[in-house]
Coordinates of C-alpha atoms in Angstrom, one line a residue:
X1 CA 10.0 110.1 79.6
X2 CA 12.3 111.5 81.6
X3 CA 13.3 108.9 84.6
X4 CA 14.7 110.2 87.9
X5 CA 17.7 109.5 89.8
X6 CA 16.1 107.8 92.3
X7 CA 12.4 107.1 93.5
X8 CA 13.2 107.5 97.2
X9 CA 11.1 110.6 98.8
X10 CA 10.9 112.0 102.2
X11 CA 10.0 109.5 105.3
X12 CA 6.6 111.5 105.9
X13 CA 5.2 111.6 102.5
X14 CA 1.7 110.0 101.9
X15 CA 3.2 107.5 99.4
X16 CA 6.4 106.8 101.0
X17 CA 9.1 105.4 98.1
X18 CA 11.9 103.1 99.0
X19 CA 14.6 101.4 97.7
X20 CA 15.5 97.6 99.0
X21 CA 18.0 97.3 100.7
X22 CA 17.0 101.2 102.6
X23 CA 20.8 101.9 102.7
X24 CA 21.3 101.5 98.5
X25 CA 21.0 104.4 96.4
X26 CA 19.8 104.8 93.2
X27 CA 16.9 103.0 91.6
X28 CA 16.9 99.2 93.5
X29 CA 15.4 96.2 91.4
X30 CA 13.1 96.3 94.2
X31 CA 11.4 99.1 95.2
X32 CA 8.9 98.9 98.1
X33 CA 6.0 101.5 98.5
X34 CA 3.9 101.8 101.3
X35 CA 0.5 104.0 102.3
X36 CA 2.2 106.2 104.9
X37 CA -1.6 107.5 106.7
X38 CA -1.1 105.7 109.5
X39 CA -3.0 108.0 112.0
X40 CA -5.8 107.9 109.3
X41 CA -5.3 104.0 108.7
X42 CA -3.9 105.1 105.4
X43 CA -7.1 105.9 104.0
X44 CA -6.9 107.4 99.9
X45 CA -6.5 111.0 99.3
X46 CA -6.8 112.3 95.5
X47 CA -3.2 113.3 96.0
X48 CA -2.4 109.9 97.1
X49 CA -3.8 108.5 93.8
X50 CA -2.8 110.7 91.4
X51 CA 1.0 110.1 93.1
X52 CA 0.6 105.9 92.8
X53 CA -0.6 105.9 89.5
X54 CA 2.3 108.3 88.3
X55 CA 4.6 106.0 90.0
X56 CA 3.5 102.8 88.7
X57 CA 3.4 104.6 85.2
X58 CA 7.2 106.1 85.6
X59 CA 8.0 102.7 86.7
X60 CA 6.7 100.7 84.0
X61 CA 9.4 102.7 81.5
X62 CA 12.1 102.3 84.0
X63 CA 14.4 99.3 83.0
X64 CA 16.3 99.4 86.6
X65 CA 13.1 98.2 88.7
X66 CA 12.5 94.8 88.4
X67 CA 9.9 94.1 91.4
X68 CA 7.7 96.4 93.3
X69 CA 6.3 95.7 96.6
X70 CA 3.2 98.0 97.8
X71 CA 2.0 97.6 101.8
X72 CA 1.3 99.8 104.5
X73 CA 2.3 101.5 107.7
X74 CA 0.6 101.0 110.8
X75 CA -1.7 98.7 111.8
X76 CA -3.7 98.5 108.3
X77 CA -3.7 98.7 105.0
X78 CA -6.3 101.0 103.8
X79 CA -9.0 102.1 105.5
X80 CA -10.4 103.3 101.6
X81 CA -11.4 106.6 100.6
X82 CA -11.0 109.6 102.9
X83 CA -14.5 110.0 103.3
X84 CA -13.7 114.3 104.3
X85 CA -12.8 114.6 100.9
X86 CA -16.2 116.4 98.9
X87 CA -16.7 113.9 95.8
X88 CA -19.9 116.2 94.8
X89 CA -18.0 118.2 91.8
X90 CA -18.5 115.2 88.8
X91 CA -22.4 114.7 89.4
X92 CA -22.1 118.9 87.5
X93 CA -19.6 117.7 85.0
X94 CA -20.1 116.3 81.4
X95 CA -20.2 112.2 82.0
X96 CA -18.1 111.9 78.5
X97 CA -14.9 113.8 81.2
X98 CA -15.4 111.7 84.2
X99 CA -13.0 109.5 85.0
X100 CA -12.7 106.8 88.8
X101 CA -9.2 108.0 90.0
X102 CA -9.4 104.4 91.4
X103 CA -9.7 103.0 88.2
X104 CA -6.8 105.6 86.9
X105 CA -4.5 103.6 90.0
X106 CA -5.9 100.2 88.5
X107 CA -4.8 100.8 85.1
X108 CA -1.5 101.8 86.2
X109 CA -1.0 98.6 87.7
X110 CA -2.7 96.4 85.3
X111 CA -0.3 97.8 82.3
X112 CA 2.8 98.0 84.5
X113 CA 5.1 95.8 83.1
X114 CA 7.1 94.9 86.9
X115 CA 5.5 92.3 89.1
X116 CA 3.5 94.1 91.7
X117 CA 3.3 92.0 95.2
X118 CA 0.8 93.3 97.5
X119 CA 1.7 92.9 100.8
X120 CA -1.7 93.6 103.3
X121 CA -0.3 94.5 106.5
X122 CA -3.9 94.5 108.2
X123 CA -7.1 95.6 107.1
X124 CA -8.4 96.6 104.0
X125 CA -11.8 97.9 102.8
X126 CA -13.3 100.0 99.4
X127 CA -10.2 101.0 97.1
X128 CA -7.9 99.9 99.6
X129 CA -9.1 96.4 98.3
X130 CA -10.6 97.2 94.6
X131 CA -7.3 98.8 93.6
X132 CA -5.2 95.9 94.4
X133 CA -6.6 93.7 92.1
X134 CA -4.7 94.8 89.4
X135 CA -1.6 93.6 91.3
X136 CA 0.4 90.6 90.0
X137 CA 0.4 88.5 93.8
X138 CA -1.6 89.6 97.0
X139 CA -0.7 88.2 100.3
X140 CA -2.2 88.7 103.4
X141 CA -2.5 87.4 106.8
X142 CA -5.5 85.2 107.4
X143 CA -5.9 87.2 110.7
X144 CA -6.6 90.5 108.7
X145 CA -10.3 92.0 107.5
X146 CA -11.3 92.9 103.8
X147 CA -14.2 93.8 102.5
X148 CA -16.1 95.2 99.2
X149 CA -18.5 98.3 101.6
X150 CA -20.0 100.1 98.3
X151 CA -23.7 99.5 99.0
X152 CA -23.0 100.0 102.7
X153 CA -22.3 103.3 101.6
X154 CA -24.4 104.1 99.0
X155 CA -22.0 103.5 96.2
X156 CA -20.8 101.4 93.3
X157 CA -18.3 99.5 93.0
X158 CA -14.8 101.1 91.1
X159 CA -11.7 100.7 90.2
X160 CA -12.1 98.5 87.6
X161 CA -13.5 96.0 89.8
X162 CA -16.4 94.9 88.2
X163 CA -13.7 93.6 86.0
X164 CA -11.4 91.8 88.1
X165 CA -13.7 90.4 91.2
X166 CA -15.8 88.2 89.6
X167 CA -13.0 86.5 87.5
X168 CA -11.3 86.1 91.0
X169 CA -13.6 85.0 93.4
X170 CA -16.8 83.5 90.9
X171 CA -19.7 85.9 90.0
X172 CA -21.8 84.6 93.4
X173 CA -19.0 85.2 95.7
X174 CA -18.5 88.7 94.0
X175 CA -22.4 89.6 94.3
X176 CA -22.4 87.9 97.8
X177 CA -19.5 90.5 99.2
X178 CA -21.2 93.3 97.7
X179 CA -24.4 92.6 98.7
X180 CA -23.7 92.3 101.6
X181 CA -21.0 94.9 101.9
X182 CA -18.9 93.1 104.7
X183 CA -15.9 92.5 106.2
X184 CA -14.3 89.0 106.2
X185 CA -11.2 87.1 107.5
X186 CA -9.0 86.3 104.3
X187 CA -9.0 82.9 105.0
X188 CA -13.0 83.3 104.5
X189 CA -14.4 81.4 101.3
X190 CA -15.7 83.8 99.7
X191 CA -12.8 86.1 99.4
X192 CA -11.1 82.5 97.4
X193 CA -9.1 83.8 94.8
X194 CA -7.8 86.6 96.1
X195 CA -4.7 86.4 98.0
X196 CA -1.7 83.9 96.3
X197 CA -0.3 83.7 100.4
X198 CA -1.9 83.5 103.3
X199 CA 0.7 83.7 106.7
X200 CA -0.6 83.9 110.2
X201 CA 0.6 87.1 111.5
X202 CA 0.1 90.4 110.3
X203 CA 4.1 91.2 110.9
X204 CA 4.8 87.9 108.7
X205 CA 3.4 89.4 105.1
X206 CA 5.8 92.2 104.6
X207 CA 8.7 89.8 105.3
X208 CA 7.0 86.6 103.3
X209 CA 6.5 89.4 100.3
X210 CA 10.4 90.4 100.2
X211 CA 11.1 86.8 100.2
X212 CA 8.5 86.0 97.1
X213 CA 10.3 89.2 95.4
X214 CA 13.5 88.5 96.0
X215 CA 13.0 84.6 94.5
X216 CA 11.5 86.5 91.5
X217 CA 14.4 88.7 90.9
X218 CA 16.7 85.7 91.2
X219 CA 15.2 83.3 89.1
X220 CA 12.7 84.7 87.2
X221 CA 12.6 86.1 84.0
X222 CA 10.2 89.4 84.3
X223 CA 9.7 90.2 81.3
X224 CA 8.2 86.8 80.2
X225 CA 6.0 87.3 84.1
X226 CA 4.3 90.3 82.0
X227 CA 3.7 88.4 79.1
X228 CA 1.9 85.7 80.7
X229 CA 0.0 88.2 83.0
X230 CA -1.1 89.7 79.5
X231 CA -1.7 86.4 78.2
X232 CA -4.2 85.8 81.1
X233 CA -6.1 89.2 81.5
X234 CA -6.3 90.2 77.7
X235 CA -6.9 86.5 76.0
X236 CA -8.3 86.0 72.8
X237 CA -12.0 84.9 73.7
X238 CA -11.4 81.0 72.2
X239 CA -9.1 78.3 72.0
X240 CA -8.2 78.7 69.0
X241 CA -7.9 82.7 69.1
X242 CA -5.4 81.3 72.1
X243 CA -3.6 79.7 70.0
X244 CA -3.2 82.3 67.3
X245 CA -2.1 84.6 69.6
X246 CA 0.2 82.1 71.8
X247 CA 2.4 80.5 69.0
X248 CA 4.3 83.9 67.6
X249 CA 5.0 84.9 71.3
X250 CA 6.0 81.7 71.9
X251 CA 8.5 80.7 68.9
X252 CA 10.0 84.8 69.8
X253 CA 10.5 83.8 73.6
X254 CA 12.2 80.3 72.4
X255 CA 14.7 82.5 70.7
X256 CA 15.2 85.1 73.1
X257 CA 17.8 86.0 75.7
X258 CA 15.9 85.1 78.6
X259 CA 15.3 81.6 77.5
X260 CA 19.0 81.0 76.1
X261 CA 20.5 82.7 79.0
X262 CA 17.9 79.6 81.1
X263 CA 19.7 76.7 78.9
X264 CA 23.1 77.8 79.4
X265 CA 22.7 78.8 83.3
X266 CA 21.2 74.6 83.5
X267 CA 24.0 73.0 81.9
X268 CA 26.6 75.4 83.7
X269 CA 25.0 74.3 87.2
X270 CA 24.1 77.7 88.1
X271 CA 21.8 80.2 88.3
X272 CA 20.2 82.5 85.3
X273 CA 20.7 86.1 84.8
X274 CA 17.4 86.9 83.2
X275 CA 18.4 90.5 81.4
X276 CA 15.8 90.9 78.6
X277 CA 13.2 93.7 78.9
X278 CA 10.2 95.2 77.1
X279 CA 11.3 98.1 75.7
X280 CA 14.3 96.5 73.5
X281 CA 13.5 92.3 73.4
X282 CA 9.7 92.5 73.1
X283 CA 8.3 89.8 71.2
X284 CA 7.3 91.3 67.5
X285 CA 3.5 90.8 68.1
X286 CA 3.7 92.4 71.2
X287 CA 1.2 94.5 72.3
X288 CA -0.9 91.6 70.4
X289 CA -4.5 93.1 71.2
X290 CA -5.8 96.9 71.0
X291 CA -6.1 98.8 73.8
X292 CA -9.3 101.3 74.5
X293 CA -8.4 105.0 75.1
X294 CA -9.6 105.9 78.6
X295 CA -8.5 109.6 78.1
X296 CA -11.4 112.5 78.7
X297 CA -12.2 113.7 75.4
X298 CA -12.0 118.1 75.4
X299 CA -15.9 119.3 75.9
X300 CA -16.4 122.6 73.9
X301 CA -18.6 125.2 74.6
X302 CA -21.4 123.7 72.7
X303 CA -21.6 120.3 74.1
X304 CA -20.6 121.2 77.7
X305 CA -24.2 121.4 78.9
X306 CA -24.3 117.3 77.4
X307 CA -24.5 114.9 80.3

């Protein structure tokens, strides 16, 4: 893959890309990317998908970013999917081709290999919420509103949601918010599990979220911040598959750079300079587990009529 000079795009685009510090050129360790419909309350355009999952793929690759921050501008986050948009064209196409561009967003983020901090600036509803949960840390502001609104709108759920809200919040609280298809405060039991941060302000999260990155990029080792992610979300199904899995990993990281770089940095008083990454110190079992193909498979002419 061919990685660009710099990620930074033009102050009015719909995914607005910027480096941290603003004044820095280049590709940042942290980049921060916000929803930029703020007349529309940042509500999802296909174009706006397809953009955030081709980021958070180019980004995964990219061995300068180290931290990504995603929030957005205006008063809230993501009002969810622009409902002017026609979504009539897949109930005509063959089931085998169709594909939830939420879900397309989700998988992004789930195999990105950078810590993604989600930083809700105000409200959040639909894919504004179901996306997110892919993220690595959500923080929000306990005066903000989020809600699951499928049945509400005669819908299902997406994103890969049906995966990642009930091992958040408990299967009743997940049935509970979609059943009901509200809106709650974060700080609202049901929505337990979600957010990593609550802060009382709505102008607090972006600045509590550049603190939580900037800790991470300080004294954190990323790359073993994937691995445990991975550890979590794609675990062996028993203890003892656990430990199978756990003990090569672990024995590779206790030999690797980051973890040597840790020792040193504690008996020199100072702090670590965590340099390893995925694409040249990967432990050797890594990817341990096999991974589904989610691409459309080509219809031909004599199966096209197949639903």
């Amino acid at each position: 893959m061919s990685l660009p000079t710099t990620y930074v795009n033009a102050p009015d685009s719909h995914i607005r890309i910027t480096n941290y510090p603003s004044s820095a050129s280049g590709v940042t360790p942290l980049q921060i990317v916000t929803l930029n419909r703020p007349d529309k309350l940042n509500a999802f355009t296909t174009d706006m998908i397809d953009n955030l999952a081709a980021f958070f793929t180019a980004i995964d690759a990219d061995d300068r970013a180290k931290v990504i921050i995603l929030t957005g501008a205006g008063k809230a986050f993501s009002a969810g999917i622009d409902l002017n948009m026609d979504t009539t064209r897949g109930k005509t196409l063959p089931t085998r081709v169709l594909r939830d561009p939420g879900g397309t967003v989700a998988l992004a983020m789930y195999n990105c290999s950078k810590p993604i901090i989600v930083a809700f600036n105000g409200l959040s509803v639909g894919i504004g919420m179901t996306s997110t949960l892919a993220a690595t840390i959500r923080i929000a502001s306990v005066k903000s509103e989020f809600g699951f609104p499928f049945a509400r709108i005669g819908l299902t759920m997406e994103s890969c949601s049906s995966f990642f809200l009930p091992r958040m919040v408990g299967y009743s609280n997940a049935t509970y918010l979609l059943a009901t298809g509200k809106r709650y405060r974060a700080d609202s039991k049901v929505l337990d599990g979600i957010f990593a941060e609550l802060v009382p302000e709505p102008k607090d999260v972006l600045p509590r979220a550049i603190e939580v990155a900037t800790d991470i990029l300080e004294n954190v080792s990323t790359m073993a911040i994937h691995l445990n992610r991975q550890l979590i979300w794609r675990n062996a199904g028993s203890a003892e598959a656990a430990h199978l899995v756990d003990s090569p990993l672990l024995f590779d990281m206790f030999g690797g750079k980051d973890h040597l770089e840790f020792k040193k940095s504690f008996f020199e008083k100072r702090g670590p300079k965590f340099a390893d990454v995925l694409s040249e110190n990967a432990p050797r079992t890594y990817p341990w587990w096999h991974e589904l193909s989610v691409q459309p498979r080509n219809v031909g002419k004599s199966d096209s009529s197949k639903l």
